[in-house]
Amino acid sequence: MKAPAAQLKIPSLGYALLGLLQQNPSSGYDLRKIFSSSSMRTYSDSPGAIYPALARLQKQALVRGTIEDGNGLRRRQLFHITARGLAELKKWITQPIAPEDLTRGFEQIMLRFAFSENAAGPTASLQLLQSLREALKVHIASLHTEYEASHKLMPTSGRLAFESGMHTTEYFLQWTDYAIATYEKERRKKGKSV
Amino acid sequence: MKAPAAQLKIPSLGYALLGLLQQNPSSGYDLRKIFSSSSMRTYSDSPGAIYPALARLQKQALVRGTIEDGNGLRRRQLFHITARGLAELKKWITQPIAPEDLTRGFEQIMLRFAFSENAAGPTASLQLLQSLREALKVHIASLHTEYEASHKLMPTSGRLAFESGMHTTEYFLQWTDYAIATYEKERRKKGKSV
DNA sequence: CGCCCCATGTAAGACGTTACATGATTGA
DNA sequence: TCAATCATGTAACGTCTTACATGGGGCG
């Protein structure tokens, strides 16, 4: 009987690293370069964030670092994801979308979705989208309620800002439908051949 | 000659507090309630975040707390924004939008905009929108470049996630035009009467 | 030779999270 | 009287930021 292993909590950066390492084994430096490219700028590329984060993941046995041996260059540690790391990553990705997930921006959700196909398969991607769609509907309804209750008290800039958030969320819901359609089309094409 | 007062840096939560206190003097508890409403959930409503943040702002003389005296209830400290606090808030709001401001989500920008009218006047709101529009155009162009370079290498979910970010940003640009039009219409209505 | 890129790390400090603690007042 | 709400705080802990440190390799 294994120890129940006290539900480890991994910060957002940790999942980003796991997701990238699942795609390709990489060094800390490689990962930093990825984070400094514009689409991944939500995460810091500073060594003070990444190296300690990799060390934590290694201590939890979610990744393993191996020193690349001497092809002339300076020592360089390549990190691989472990089976446990992949399992944690999958667990994170396949959780249904909770209401709180929507309140702090969509970046985390999009990261989960972006990794979902490689890490958990297209069926998981589709399920994530469906869960997202339902959560968005509820969230949009509550935004409307709040808007009705308060929009008359706000200055123009406040009202416009609120509207921006509402419309962006509604747009995101539309995107979800498009993404679901894309996946279903793909499934029909490839069929059971996979 | 005053000491140059080493450019104070205020975390995002600090600006959110300043903005709310500029609208109404409030207690820590009041502010917590505001942060627990769905549209301000980006900020934590935990006492461990808010009370220390208020104490920091007070130490910097950006807010001043006064104990409401005994109308029966328990002591309750009402915080007001100071002249210095208002000046810092304005400075934050009226900065032009920098490219980095766009890389980590739009929440901060929207907060600046939401407060802009009350704290710095409609002209500042309009200027902020114009600065935002230009910054968005540049940002969208770089996203397109990145997309062209990499979309063929991504799995479907990665590509869809990227597209979502791109389209959301493009939609945000459209919103900016709408907001600018709204402000210009208002200006024409009220004219120079203000 | 000097400079920039590769590559990894550490140390101090700031900030937020989580959990705990306290106590008054209101209402069932 | 018991629970909920008002109201303010503190302590431990984890993580990120900022800045510094180190050193090899390639190139002009």
GROMACS .gro file of N, CA and C (backbone and C1' of nucleotides) in nm, chain C residues 5 7 9 16-17:
model
   35
  393DC       P    1   2.401   3.913  -2.798
  393DC     O5'    2   2.401   3.754  -2.785
  393DC     C5'    3   2.431   3.676  -2.898
  393DC     C4'    4   2.474   3.537  -2.854
  393DC     C3'    5   2.366   3.461  -2.775
  393DC     O3'    6   2.351   3.334  -2.835
  393DC     C1'    7   2.573   3.451  -2.663
  395DA       P    8   2.329   2.617  -2.507
  395DA     O5'    9   2.320   2.640  -2.349
  395DA     C5'   10   2.426   2.594  -2.268
  395DA     C4'   11   2.411   2.639  -2.125
  395DA     C3'   12   2.270   2.638  -2.063
  395DA     O3'   13   2.249   2.509  -2.007
  395DA     C1'   14   2.415   2.810  -1.976
  397DG       P   15   2.178   2.408  -1.269
  397DG     O5'   16   2.162   2.538  -1.176
  397DG     C5'   17   2.258   2.547  -1.077
  397DG     C4'   18   2.285   2.688  -1.037
  397DG     C3'   19   2.198   2.736  -0.922
  397DG     O3'   20   2.247   2.679  -0.802
  397DG     C1'   21   2.274   2.910  -1.070
  404DG       P   22   0.040   4.154  -0.351
  404DG     O5'   23   0.018   3.996  -0.335
  404DG     C5'   24   0.039   3.913  -0.448
  404DG     C4'   25   0.009   3.769  -0.411
  404DG     C3'   26  -0.129   3.746  -0.351
  404DG     O3'   27  -0.186   3.630  -0.412
  404DG     C1'   28   0.039   3.667  -0.202
  405DT       P   29  -0.327   3.569  -0.359
  405DT     O5'   30  -0.280   3.447  -0.270
  405DT     C5'   31  -0.203   3.343  -0.329
  405DT     C4'   32  -0.197   3.225  -0.233
  405DT     C3'   33  -0.334   3.183  -0.178
  405DT     O3'   34  -0.344   3.041  -0.190
  405DT     C1'   35  -0.182   3.234   0.001
   0.00000   0.00000   0.00000
